[in-house]
Coordinates of C-alpha atoms and ligand atoms in Angstrom, one line a residue:
X1282 CA -4.9 -46.2 -25.4
X1283 CA -4.5 -46.6 -21.7
X1284 CA -5.0 -43.7 -19.4
X1285 CA -1.6 -42.1 -18.9
X1286 CA -0.6 -41.4 -15.3
X1287 CA -0.1 -37.7 -14.5
X1288 CA 3.2 -36.7 -12.9
X1289 CA 3.0 -36.4 -9.2
X1290 CA 4.5 -32.9 -9.0
X1291 CA 5.2 -29.9 -11.2
X1292 CA 9.0 -30.5 -10.6
X1293 CA 8.7 -33.5 -13.0
X1294 CA 7.8 -31.1 -15.8
X1295 CA 10.5 -28.5 -15.2
X1296 CA 12.5 -29.5 -18.3
X1297 CA 9.5 -30.8 -20.2
X1298 CA 8.9 -29.9 -23.9
X1299 CA 5.4 -29.7 -25.4
X1300 CA 5.9 -33.3 -26.8
X1301 CA 6.1 -34.6 -23.2
X1302 CA 2.9 -32.9 -22.2
X1303 CA 0.8 -33.4 -25.3
X1304 CA 0.0 -37.2 -24.6
X1305 CA -1.9 -36.2 -21.4
X1306 CA -4.1 -33.9 -23.5
X1307 CA -4.5 -36.6 -26.2
X1308 CA -5.7 -39.0 -23.5
X1309 CA -8.2 -36.4 -22.1
X1310 CA -9.4 -35.6 -25.6
X1311 CA -10.1 -39.3 -26.4
X1312 CA -11.3 -40.7 -23.1
X1313 CA -15.0 -41.3 -23.4
X1314 CA -17.1 -39.1 -21.1
X1315 CA -20.6 -39.7 -19.8
X1316 CA -22.6 -38.3 -16.9
X1317 CA -21.0 -40.8 -14.5
X1318 CA -17.4 -40.2 -15.5
X1319 CA -17.4 -36.5 -16.3
X1320 CA -16.5 -35.3 -12.8
X1321 CA -13.4 -37.5 -12.8
X1322 CA -12.4 -36.3 -16.3
X1323 CA -12.8 -32.7 -15.2
X1324 CA -10.7 -33.4 -12.1
X1325 CA -7.9 -35.0 -14.2
X1326 CA -7.9 -32.1 -16.7
X1327 CA -7.8 -29.5 -13.8
X1328 CA -4.9 -31.3 -12.2
X1329 CA -3.0 -31.4 -15.4
X1330 CA -3.5 -27.7 -15.9
X1331 CA -2.4 -27.1 -12.2
X1332 CA 0.8 -29.1 -12.8
X1333 CA 1.7 -27.3 -16.1
X1334 CA 0.9 -23.8 -14.9
X1335 CA 2.8 -24.3 -11.7
X1336 CA 5.8 -25.6 -13.7
X1337 CA 5.5 -22.5 -15.9
X1338 CA 5.2 -20.2 -12.9
X1339 CA 8.3 -21.7 -11.2
X1340 CA 10.3 -21.2 -14.5
X1341 CA 9.0 -17.6 -14.7
X1342 CA 9.9 -16.9 -11.1
X1343 CA 13.4 -18.3 -11.5
X1344 CA 14.0 -16.1 -14.6
X1345 CA 12.7 -12.9 -13.1
X1346 CA 14.9 -13.4 -10.1
X1347 CA 17.9 -13.8 -12.4
X1348 CA 17.4 -12.4 -15.9
X1349 CA 21.0 -12.9 -16.8
X1350 CA 21.0 -16.7 -16.6
X1351 CA 20.5 -18.0 -20.2
X1352 CA 19.3 -21.5 -18.9
X1353 CA 16.6 -19.9 -16.8
X1354 CA 15.6 -17.6 -19.7
X1355 CA 15.4 -20.6 -22.0
X1356 CA 13.2 -22.6 -19.5
X1357 CA 10.9 -19.5 -19.1
X1358 CA 10.7 -19.0 -22.8
X1359 CA 9.9 -22.6 -23.5
X1360 CA 7.0 -22.5 -21.2
X1361 CA 5.7 -19.1 -22.1
X1362 CA 6.1 -19.3 -25.9
X1363 CA 5.9 -23.0 -26.6
X1364 CA 4.1 -24.9 -23.9
X1365 CA 1.5 -22.5 -22.6
X1366 CA 0.1 -21.3 -26.0
X1367 CA -0.2 -25.0 -27.1
X1368 CA -1.8 -25.9 -23.8
X1369 CA -4.3 -23.1 -24.3
X1370 CA -5.1 -24.4 -27.7
X1371 CA -5.7 -28.0 -26.4
X1372 CA -7.7 -26.6 -23.4
X1373 CA -10.1 -24.9 -25.8
X1374 CA -10.6 -28.3 -27.4
X1375 CA -11.4 -29.9 -24.0
X1376 CA -13.6 -27.0 -23.1
X1377 CA -15.5 -27.7 -26.3
X1378 CA -16.0 -31.3 -25.2
X1379 CA -17.3 -30.1 -21.8
X1380 CA -19.7 -27.5 -23.3
X1381 CA -21.0 -30.0 -25.9
X1382 CA -21.6 -32.6 -23.1
X1383 CA -24.2 -30.3 -21.7
X1384 CA -22.8 -30.9 -18.2
X1385 CA -23.5 -27.9 -15.9
X1386 CA -23.7 -27.1 -12.2
X1387 CA -24.4 -23.7 -10.6
X1388 CA -20.8 -23.6 -9.3
X1389 CA -19.5 -24.1 -12.9
X1390 CA -21.7 -21.4 -14.5
X1391 CA -19.1 -18.7 -14.6
X1392 CA -16.5 -21.2 -15.8
X1393 CA -18.8 -22.4 -18.6
X1394 CA -19.5 -18.8 -19.7
X1395 CA -15.8 -18.2 -20.0
X1396 CA -15.3 -21.4 -21.9
X1397 CA -18.1 -20.6 -24.4
X1398 CA -16.5 -17.2 -25.0
X1399 CA -13.0 -18.6 -25.4
X1400 CA -14.3 -21.2 -27.9
X1401 CA -16.1 -18.5 -29.8
X1402 CA -13.1 -16.2 -30.3
X1403 CA -10.4 -19.0 -30.6
X1404 CA -8.6 -19.1 -34.0
X1405 CA -5.9 -21.6 -34.9
X1406 CA -4.2 -18.8 -36.8
X1407 CA -3.8 -16.8 -33.6
X1408 CA -1.7 -19.4 -31.8
X1409 CA 1.6 -18.4 -33.4
X1410 CA 0.7 -14.8 -33.1
X1411 CA 0.3 -14.9 -29.4
X1412 CA 3.5 -17.0 -29.1
X1413 CA 5.4 -14.3 -31.0
X1414 CA 3.8 -11.7 -28.7
X1415 CA 5.2 -13.6 -25.7
X1416 CA 8.6 -13.5 -27.3
X1417 CA 8.3 -9.7 -27.8
X1418 CA 7.2 -9.3 -24.2
X1419 CA 10.3 -11.2 -23.1
X1420 CA 12.4 -8.8 -25.3
X1421 CA 10.7 -5.8 -23.6
X1422 CA 11.6 -7.3 -20.2
X1423 CA 15.2 -7.9 -21.3
X1424 CA 15.6 -4.3 -22.5
X1425 CA 14.1 -2.7 -19.5
X1426 CA 15.6 -5.2 -17.0
X1427 CA 19.1 -4.5 -18.1
X1428 CA 18.7 -0.7 -17.8
X1429 CA 21.2 0.7 -15.3
X1430 CA 22.5 4.2 -14.5
X1431 CA 25.7 5.6 -13.2
X1432 CA 24.9 7.1 -9.9
X1433 CA 27.6 8.6 -7.7
X1434 CA 30.2 6.4 -9.4
X1435 CA 28.2 3.2 -9.0
X1436 CA 26.2 1.3 -11.6
X1437 CA 22.7 0.8 -10.3
X1438 CA 19.4 -0.7 -11.5
X1439 CA 16.7 1.9 -12.0
X1440 CA 14.5 1.0 -8.9
X1441 CA 17.4 2.0 -6.7
X1442 CA 17.0 5.6 -7.8
X1443 CA 13.6 5.8 -6.0
X1444 CA 15.0 7.1 -2.7
X1445 CA 16.7 10.0 -4.5
X1446 CA 13.5 11.0 -6.1
X1447 CA 12.4 11.8 -2.6
X1448 CA 15.4 13.8 -1.6
X1449 CA 14.7 17.1 0.1
X1450 CA 17.5 18.5 -2.1
X1451 CA 15.7 19.6 -5.3
X1452 CA 18.8 19.3 -7.4
X1453 CA 19.3 15.7 -6.4
X1454 CA 15.7 14.9 -7.2
X1455 CA 16.0 16.5 -10.6
X1456 CA 19.2 14.5 -11.3
X1457 CA 17.5 11.3 -10.2
X1458 CA 14.5 12.0 -12.3
X1459 CA 16.5 12.7 -15.4
X1460 CA 18.8 9.7 -14.7
X1461 CA 15.9 7.3 -14.3
X1462 CA 14.2 8.6 -17.5
X1463 CA 17.3 8.7 -19.7
X1464 CA 17.6 5.0 -20.5
X1465 CA 14.0 5.1 -21.8
X1466 CA 14.8 8.1 -23.9
X1467 CA 17.9 6.3 -25.3
X1468 CA 15.8 3.1 -26.0
X1469 CA 13.0 5.1 -27.6
X1470 CA 13.7 3.8 -31.1
X1471 CA 14.0 0.0 -30.2
X1472 CA 11.0 0.2 -27.9
X1473 CA 8.8 2.0 -30.4
X1474 CA 9.8 -0.5 -33.1
X1475 CA 9.0 -3.4 -30.7
X1476 CA 5.6 -1.8 -30.0
X1477 CA 5.0 -1.4 -33.8
X1478 CA 5.2 -5.1 -34.2
X1479 CA 3.1 -5.8 -31.1
X1480 CA 0.4 -3.5 -32.4
X1481 CA 0.4 -5.1 -35.8
X1482 CA 0.1 -8.6 -34.3
X1483 CA -2.6 -7.7 -31.9
X1484 CA -4.8 -6.0 -34.6
X1485 CA -4.3 -9.0 -36.8
X1486 CA -5.3 -11.4 -34.1
X1487 CA -8.4 -9.3 -33.5
X1488 CA -9.3 -9.3 -37.2
X1489 CA -8.7 -13.1 -37.4
X1490 CA -11.3 -13.5 -34.7
X1491 CA -13.8 -11.3 -36.5
X1492 CA -13.4 -8.0 -34.6
X1493 CA -12.6 -4.6 -36.0
X1494 CA -9.8 -3.9 -33.6
X1495 CA -7.9 -5.3 -30.6
X1496 CA -10.0 -3.2 -28.2
X1497 CA -13.2 -4.9 -29.3
X1498 CA -11.4 -8.2 -29.1
X1499 CA -10.1 -7.7 -25.6
X1500 CA -13.5 -7.3 -23.9
X1501 CA -14.6 -10.9 -24.6
X1502 CA -10.9 -12.1 -24.5
X1503 CA -10.6 -10.8 -20.9
X1504 CA -14.2 -12.0 -20.1
X1505 CA -15.4 -8.5 -19.4
X1506 CA -19.0 -9.6 -19.3
X1507 CA -20.2 -7.0 -16.9
X1508 CA -19.0 -3.7 -18.4
X1509 CA -18.5 -2.1 -21.8
X1510 CA -16.1 0.3 -23.5
X1511 CA -18.8 3.0 -22.8
X1512 CA -18.4 2.3 -19.1
X1513 CA -14.7 2.8 -19.4
X1514 CA -15.3 6.1 -21.1
X1515 CA -17.6 7.1 -18.2
X1516 CA -14.7 6.2 -15.9
X1517 CA -12.4 8.5 -17.9
X1518 CA -14.9 11.3 -17.7
X1519 CA -15.3 10.8 -13.9
X1520 CA -11.5 10.8 -13.6
X1521 CA -11.3 14.1 -15.5
X1522 CA -14.2 15.8 -13.8
X1523 CA -13.9 14.6 -10.1
X1524 CA -10.4 13.2 -9.5
X1525 CA -8.2 15.5 -11.6
X1526 CA -9.5 18.7 -9.8
X1527 CA -8.9 17.1 -6.4
X1528 CA -5.4 16.2 -7.5
X1529 CA -4.9 19.8 -8.6
X1530 CA -6.0 21.1 -5.2
X1531 CA -3.7 18.6 -3.5
X1532 CA -0.7 19.6 -5.6
X1533 CA -1.3 23.3 -5.0
X1534 CA -1.0 22.7 -1.3
X1535 CA 2.2 20.7 -2.0
X1536 CA 3.6 23.5 -4.2
X1537 CA 3.0 26.1 -1.4
X1538 CA 4.4 23.9 1.3
X1539 CA 7.6 23.3 -0.8
X1540 CA 7.8 27.1 -1.5
X1541 CA 8.0 26.6 -5.3
X1542 CA 6.8 28.7 -8.2
X1543 CA 5.8 25.6 -10.0
X1544 CA 5.8 21.9 -9.4
X1545 CA 8.1 20.0 -11.7
X1546 CA 7.8 16.2 -12.2
X1547 CA 10.6 15.7 -9.7
X1548 CA 8.7 17.5 -7.0
X1549 CA 6.0 14.9 -6.6
X1550 CA 7.6 12.2 -4.5
X1551 CA 9.4 14.3 -1.8
X1552 CA 7.6 14.5 1.5
X1553 CA 7.0 18.2 2.1
X1554 CA 6.6 17.6 5.8
X1555 CA 9.9 16.0 6.7
X1556 CA 13.5 16.5 5.8
X1557 CA 14.3 13.0 4.8
X1558 CA 12.3 10.1 3.4
X1559 CA 10.9 7.6 5.8
X1560 CA 12.9 4.5 6.2
X1561 CA 10.3 2.0 7.5
X1562 CA 12.7 -0.9 7.7
X1563 CA 16.5 -1.6 7.7
X1564 CA 16.6 -5.1 6.1
X1565 CA 14.4 -7.7 4.5
X1566 CA 14.0 -9.6 7.7
X1567 CA 12.6 -6.6 9.5
X1568 CA 10.4 -5.8 6.5
X1569 CA 8.9 -9.3 6.5
X1570 CA 8.6 -9.7 10.3
X1571 CA 6.7 -6.5 10.7
X1572 CA 4.4 -7.3 7.8
X1573 CA 3.6 -10.6 9.5
X1574 CA 2.4 -8.8 12.6
X1575 CA 0.4 -6.3 10.6
X1576 CA -1.5 -9.1 8.8
X1577 CA -2.0 -10.8 12.2
X1578 CA -3.8 -7.6 13.4
X1579 CA -6.0 -7.4 10.3
X1580 CA -7.0 -11.1 10.8
X1581 CA -5.2 -13.9 12.5
X1582 CA -5.9 -16.3 9.6
X1583 CA -4.2 -13.9 7.2
X1584 CA -1.2 -13.6 9.7
X1585 CA -0.9 -17.4 9.6
X1586 CA -1.0 -17.6 5.9
X1587 CA 1.8 -15.0 5.6
X1588 CA 3.8 -17.0 8.1
X1589 CA 3.4 -20.0 5.8
X1590 CA 4.9 -18.0 3.0
X1591 CA 7.9 -17.1 5.2
X1592 CA 8.4 -20.7 6.3
X1593 CA 8.1 -22.1 2.8
X1594 CA 10.4 -19.5 1.1
X1595 CA 7.7 -17.9 -1.0
X1596 CA 9.0 -14.4 -0.8
X1597 CA 11.8 -12.7 -2.8
X1598 CA 11.6 -9.0 -1.9
X1599 CA 14.9 -7.0 -2.2
X1600 CA 16.1 -5.2 -5.2
X1601 CA 19.2 -6.9 -6.7
X1602 CA 21.1 -6.5 -10.0
X1603 CA 19.7 -8.9 -12.6
X1604 CA 16.2 -9.1 -11.2
X1605 CA 13.4 -8.0 -13.5
X1606 CA 11.8 -4.7 -12.4
X1607 CA 8.4 -4.5 -10.7
X1608 CA 6.5 -6.7 -8.3
X1609 CA 4.0 -9.5 -8.7
X1610 CA 2.2 -12.3 -6.9
X1611 CA 2.1 -15.6 -8.8
X1612 CA 0.0 -18.6 -7.8
X1613 CA 1.4 -22.1 -7.7
X1614 CA -1.8 -23.8 -8.4
X1615 CA -0.8 -27.4 -7.6
X1616 CA 0.6 -26.6 -4.2
X1617 CA -2.1 -24.1 -3.5
X1618 CA 0.5 -21.4 -2.6
X1619 CA 1.3 -17.9 -3.8
X1620 CA 4.8 -16.5 -4.4
X1621 CA 5.6 -12.8 -4.0
X1622 CA 8.4 -11.0 -6.0
X1623 CA 9.4 -7.4 -5.4
X1624 CA 12.3 -4.9 -5.7
X1625 CA 12.3 -3.4 -2.2
X1626 CA 14.8 -0.6 -1.4
X1627 CA 13.5 0.4 2.0
X1628 CA 10.8 2.9 1.3
X1629 CA 7.2 3.4 2.3
X1630 CA 6.2 2.4 -1.3
X1631 CA 7.7 -1.0 -0.6
X1632 CA 5.5 -1.5 2.4
X1633 CA 2.5 -0.6 0.3
X1634 CA 3.6 -2.9 -2.5
X1635 CA 3.9 -5.8 -0.1
X1636 CA 0.4 -5.1 1.3
X1637 CA -0.9 -5.1 -2.2
X1638 CA 0.8 -8.4 -3.3
X1639 CA -0.1 -10.0 0.0
X1640 CA -3.8 -9.2 -0.8
X1641 CA -3.3 -11.3 -4.0
X1642 CA -1.6 -14.0 -2.0
X1643 CA -4.5 -14.2 0.5
X1644 CA -6.8 -14.5 -2.5
X1645 CA -4.8 -17.5 -3.7
X1646 CA -4.9 -19.1 -0.3
X1647 CA -8.7 -18.5 0.1
X1648 CA -9.8 -19.6 -3.4
X1649 CA -7.7 -22.8 -3.4
X1650 CA -10.6 -24.6 -1.7
X1651 CA -12.5 -24.4 -5.0
X1652 CA -12.1 -27.8 -6.6
X1653 CA -11.2 -26.9 -10.1
X1654 CA -8.4 -24.5 -11.3
X1655 CA -10.9 -22.4 -13.4
X1656 CA -13.0 -21.7 -10.4
X1657 CA -10.2 -20.0 -8.4
X1658 CA -9.0 -17.0 -10.4
X1659 CA -11.6 -14.3 -11.2
X1660 CA -10.8 -11.5 -13.6
X1661 CA -8.3 -8.9 -12.5
X1662 CA -11.1 -6.5 -11.5
X1663 CA -11.8 -8.9 -8.5
X1664 CA -8.1 -9.9 -8.1
X1665 CA -7.1 -6.2 -7.7
X1666 CA -10.0 -5.6 -5.4
X1667 CA -8.4 -8.2 -3.1
X1668 CA -5.0 -6.5 -3.3
X1669 CA -6.0 -2.8 -3.2
X1670 CA -8.4 -3.4 -0.3
X1671 CA -5.6 -5.0 1.7
X1672 CA -3.5 -1.8 1.3
X1673 CA -6.4 0.1 2.9
X1674 CA -7.5 -2.5 5.5
X1675 CA -3.9 -2.9 6.8
X1676 CA -3.3 0.9 6.9
X1677 CA -4.4 1.4 10.4
X1678 CA -2.1 -1.3 11.7
X1679 CA 1.0 0.1 10.2
X1680 CA 1.8 2.1 13.4
X1681 CA 4.0 0.7 16.1
X1682 CA 4.0 -1.4 18.2
X1683 CA 2.8 -3.8 15.5
X1684 CA 4.0 -2.0 12.4
X1685 CA 6.7 0.2 10.9
X1686 CA 6.0 3.7 12.1
X1687 CA 5.8 6.0 15.1
X1688 CA 2.5 8.0 15.2
X1689 CA 3.9 11.0 13.2
X1690 CA 5.6 8.8 10.6
X1691 CA 2.5 6.8 10.3
X1692 CA 0.5 10.0 9.5
X1693 CA 3.1 10.9 6.8
X1694 CA 3.1 7.4 5.3
X1695 CA -0.7 7.3 5.3
X1696 CA -0.9 10.8 3.8
X1697 CA 1.4 9.7 1.0
X1698 CA -0.6 6.6 0.4
X1699 CA -3.9 8.5 0.1
X1700 CA -2.4 11.1 -2.2
X1701 CA -1.1 8.2 -4.3
X1702 CA -4.6 6.8 -4.6
X1703 CA -5.8 10.1 -6.2
X1704 CA -2.7 10.4 -8.4
X1705 CA -3.1 6.8 -9.5
X1706 CA -6.7 7.1 -10.4
X1707 CA -6.0 9.9 -13.0
X1708 CA -2.9 7.9 -14.2
X1709 CA -5.1 4.8 -14.7
X1710 CA -7.7 6.8 -16.6
X1711 CA -5.0 8.2 -18.9
X1712 CA -3.4 4.8 -19.5
X1713 CA -6.8 3.3 -20.4
X1714 CA -7.7 6.3 -22.6
X1715 CA -4.4 6.0 -24.3
X1716 CA -4.7 2.3 -25.0
X1717 CA -8.2 2.8 -26.3
X1718 CA -6.8 5.5 -28.6
X1719 CA -4.0 3.2 -29.8
X1720 CA -6.2 0.4 -31.0
X1721 CA -9.3 2.4 -32.2
X1722 CA -8.0 5.7 -33.7
X1723 CA -6.6 4.2 -36.9
X1724 CA -3.3 5.8 -36.2
X1725 CA -1.9 3.4 -33.6
X1726 CA 0.7 2.0 -36.0
X1727 CA 2.4 5.4 -36.2
X1728 CA 5.0 5.8 -33.5
X1729 CA 5.0 9.7 -33.7
X1730 CA 1.2 9.8 -33.6
X1731 CA 1.2 7.5 -30.5
X1732 CA 3.6 9.8 -28.7
X1733 CA 1.6 12.9 -29.6
X1734 CA -1.6 11.2 -28.5
X1735 CA 0.0 10.3 -25.1
X1736 CA 0.9 14.0 -24.6
X1737 CA -2.6 15.1 -25.5
X1738 CA -4.3 12.5 -23.2
X1739 CA -1.9 13.2 -20.3
X1740 CA -2.6 16.9 -20.3
X1741 CA -6.3 16.1 -20.1
X1742 CA -5.8 14.1 -16.9
X1743 CA -2.6 15.3 -15.3
X1744 CA -2.9 18.8 -14.0
X1745 CA -0.9 20.9 -11.6
X1746 CA 2.6 19.8 -12.9
X1747 CA 4.8 21.9 -15.1
X1748 CA 6.3 19.7 -17.8
X1749 CA 7.6 22.5 -20.0
X1750 CA 10.8 21.7 -21.7
X1751 CA 10.4 18.0 -20.8
X1752 CA 8.5 16.6 -23.7
X1753 CA 10.8 13.7 -24.3
X1754 CA 10.7 12.8 -20.6
X1755 CA 6.9 13.0 -20.6
X1756 CA 6.7 10.8 -23.6
X1757 CA 9.1 8.3 -22.0
X1758 CA 6.5 7.7 -19.3
X1759 CA 4.4 5.4 -21.4
X1760 CA 7.4 3.3 -22.5
X1761 CA 8.0 2.6 -18.8
X1762 CA 4.4 1.4 -18.4
X1763 CA 5.0 -2.3 -18.9
X1764 CA 1.3 -3.2 -19.1
X1765 CA 1.0 -1.3 -22.4
X1766 CA 3.6 -3.6 -23.8
X1767 CA 3.1 -6.9 -22.0
X1768 CA -0.5 -7.0 -20.8
X1769 CA -2.5 -4.7 -23.1
X1770 CA -5.6 -3.2 -21.6
X1771 CA -4.7 -4.6 -18.2
X1772 CA -5.0 -1.3 -16.4
X1773 CA -8.5 0.0 -15.9
X1774 CA -9.0 -3.0 -13.7
X1775 CA -6.9 -1.1 -11.1
X1776 CA -9.2 1.8 -11.3
X1777 CA -12.4 -0.3 -11.0
X1778 CA -10.8 -2.2 -8.1
X1779 CA -9.7 1.0 -6.4
X1780 CA -13.2 2.3 -6.4
X1781 CA -14.3 -1.0 -4.9
X1782 CA -11.5 -0.9 -2.4
X1783 CA -12.3 2.6 -1.2
X1784 CA -15.9 1.4 -0.5
X1785 CA -14.6 -1.5 1.5
X1786 CA -12.3 0.9 3.4
X1787 CA -15.3 3.2 4.0
X1788 CA -17.1 0.2 5.5
X1789 CA -14.1 -0.6 7.7
X1790 CA -14.1 2.9 9.2
X1791 CA -17.5 2.0 10.6
X1792 CA -17.0 -1.7 11.4
X1793 CA -13.6 -3.1 10.7
X1794 CA -14.4 -6.7 11.7
X1795 CA -17.4 -6.9 9.5
X1796 CA -15.6 -5.3 6.6
X1797 CA -12.7 -7.8 6.8
X1798 CA -15.2 -10.6 7.2
X1799 CA -17.0 -9.6 4.0
X1800 CA -13.7 -9.2 2.2
X1801 CA -12.5 -12.7 3.1
X1802 CA -15.9 -14.2 2.1
X1803 CA -15.5 -12.6 -1.4
X1804 CA -12.0 -13.9 -1.7
X1805 CA -13.0 -17.5 -0.9
X1806 CA -15.6 -17.4 -3.7
X1807 CA -12.7 -17.4 -6.2
X1808 CA -14.3 -17.1 -9.7
X1809 CA -17.6 -18.9 -9.0
X1810 CA -19.7 -15.7 -9.0
X1811 CA -20.1 -12.9 -11.5
X1812 CA -18.1 -9.7 -11.0
X1813 CA -21.0 -7.6 -9.6
X1814 CA -21.8 -10.5 -7.2
X1815 CA -18.2 -10.7 -6.0
X1816 CA -18.2 -7.0 -5.3
X1817 CA -21.5 -7.1 -3.5
X1818 CA -20.2 -10.0 -1.3
X1819 CA -17.2 -7.8 -0.4
X1820 CA -19.5 -4.9 0.5
X1821 CA -19.0 -2.8 -2.6
X1822 CA -20.8 -1.8 -5.8
X1823 CA -19.2 -2.3 -9.2
X1824 CA -19.3 1.3 -10.5
X1825 CA -17.8 3.6 -13.1
X1826 CA -19.7 6.8 -12.6
X1827 CA -19.1 10.1 -10.9
X1828 CA -22.0 9.5 -8.5
X1829 CA -20.1 6.7 -6.8
X1830 CA -16.6 8.0 -7.4
X1831 CA -17.3 11.6 -6.3
X1832 CA -18.1 10.9 -2.6
X1833 CA -15.2 8.5 -2.4
X1834 CA -12.8 11.2 -3.6
X1835 CA -14.3 13.6 -1.1
X1836 CA -13.7 11.0 1.7
X1837 CA -10.0 10.7 0.7
X1838 CA -9.7 14.5 0.4
X1839 CA -11.2 15.0 3.9
X1840 CA -9.0 12.3 5.4
X1841 CA -6.0 14.0 3.8
X1842 CA -7.0 17.3 5.2
X1843 CA -7.4 15.8 8.7
X1844 CA -3.9 14.2 8.6
X1845 CA -2.3 17.4 7.3
X1846 CA -3.8 19.3 10.3
X1847 CA -2.3 16.8 12.7
X1848 CA 1.2 16.8 11.2
X1849 CA 4.0 18.5 13.2
X1850 CA 4.7 22.0 12.1
X1851 CA 1.1 22.4 10.8
X1852 CA -0.7 24.0 13.7
X1853 CA -0.2 21.1 16.1
X1854 CA 3.5 21.3 16.9
Ligands
ZN2707 ZN1 -2.1 -6.3 -8.3

């Protein structure tokens, strides 16, 4: 068989079926390899994976921008349920050839460790299981993406209720909260049933691979080589002991400031210091233009990269009907470019989400210099370090003239962000504790037991909010957490990364140039170092314990106190 010529661009694969792609893998599986030819073989394999993953990414992006187009859905499904699982299977076969060849370089050490693990846990029988899980994920997206509410006579997608959750009028907030939760309460049955099937498939895949449960499977499957389930439990404990009390203190100040007897869940998003929510930008153009200037101030190279994304149409940021919910940054591996998707409605949260996704984008730009695709994308613990650090590093530049806010608005926005960090840490701990319970308690298949466990775990971590009479609404919260459905156990990474990002931020308070330099150095390493080494390069320690987390929480609390004292109407006026 002669060497088949790879397509020159991912566009040539946009309508491909697996049968069109398989011959390239056949050729790589059969081509003789020896020490002199293995680099070329690796390069060909890497390029093939770049082409296919980029074609899959382009199909996914097109679908999430327009979930109502059946052709786009079919293209996305063909890649995600047919092509990608088959490619993964063939990749394991090629990885086996590489590992057996004995070829190794220091820059490939982390890649080889991943390959060895992937080979060890791979089971033929799991290929159709993961393909079905992809289909179920698409169903979850379809159900949640088509959720709308009647609001003031207009049918709106859920993200558009966000501004009303911040209304100074408590009745409006309550109405918005109930309206945004109602579709999840109505879909409780179908979503619980969908999860039943996901649970069953995941546990079966884990058992097929020789594990007791899906939690034990996920540690090697996600290449969590540098921490254990016990570390995660230490993180939960630290969340409960050091973060939850800080959140409770913070919410008590909010309660007094709002003049309420008790904080209800619809009282958490309103700004207690100003009559109406901040509107940092009027339209997408202003949103993007200011972001570009902010990144320029963080580092001119990052500013240029963001400009490239503007020039090449790699941003789709505003909320429109038919778009999938949420936000993401996807890498186009062949072009070496990222793409950012969001549902912006004009709030401070949107600015923070863009900073976050841009951190991922800068990671994609920086790591593209690594020669092989597997050397570029580290685990999510390092990926989220890139994004969450950017939220904090860019924070100081959000004030005018560069950014979005006048000095007082900047204080408000920053206060909201710091409060969100503490709130999110306890949320993360609860989501991870809940997923751990689901897959290890022996009762995860029971929908009612799952809901009861969620309530129990939430009350351990979420203090200072009165949920009485809102049990259904509180339960609905986990059905809204798409990770639990679509990306199981992808959540504690945010907590690990937040602890890292707070350390990088602490460094930047002393020496911003040096902190950003170390950050960029870590990003450029891609995946060629271990997780603790990547953190060390960025200027942080990979940590799960109260001794590290406690002082960081104190730093955030003291920063919050300082900002509060400076806000108008709070002693300064
Ligand atoms: Zn992220």
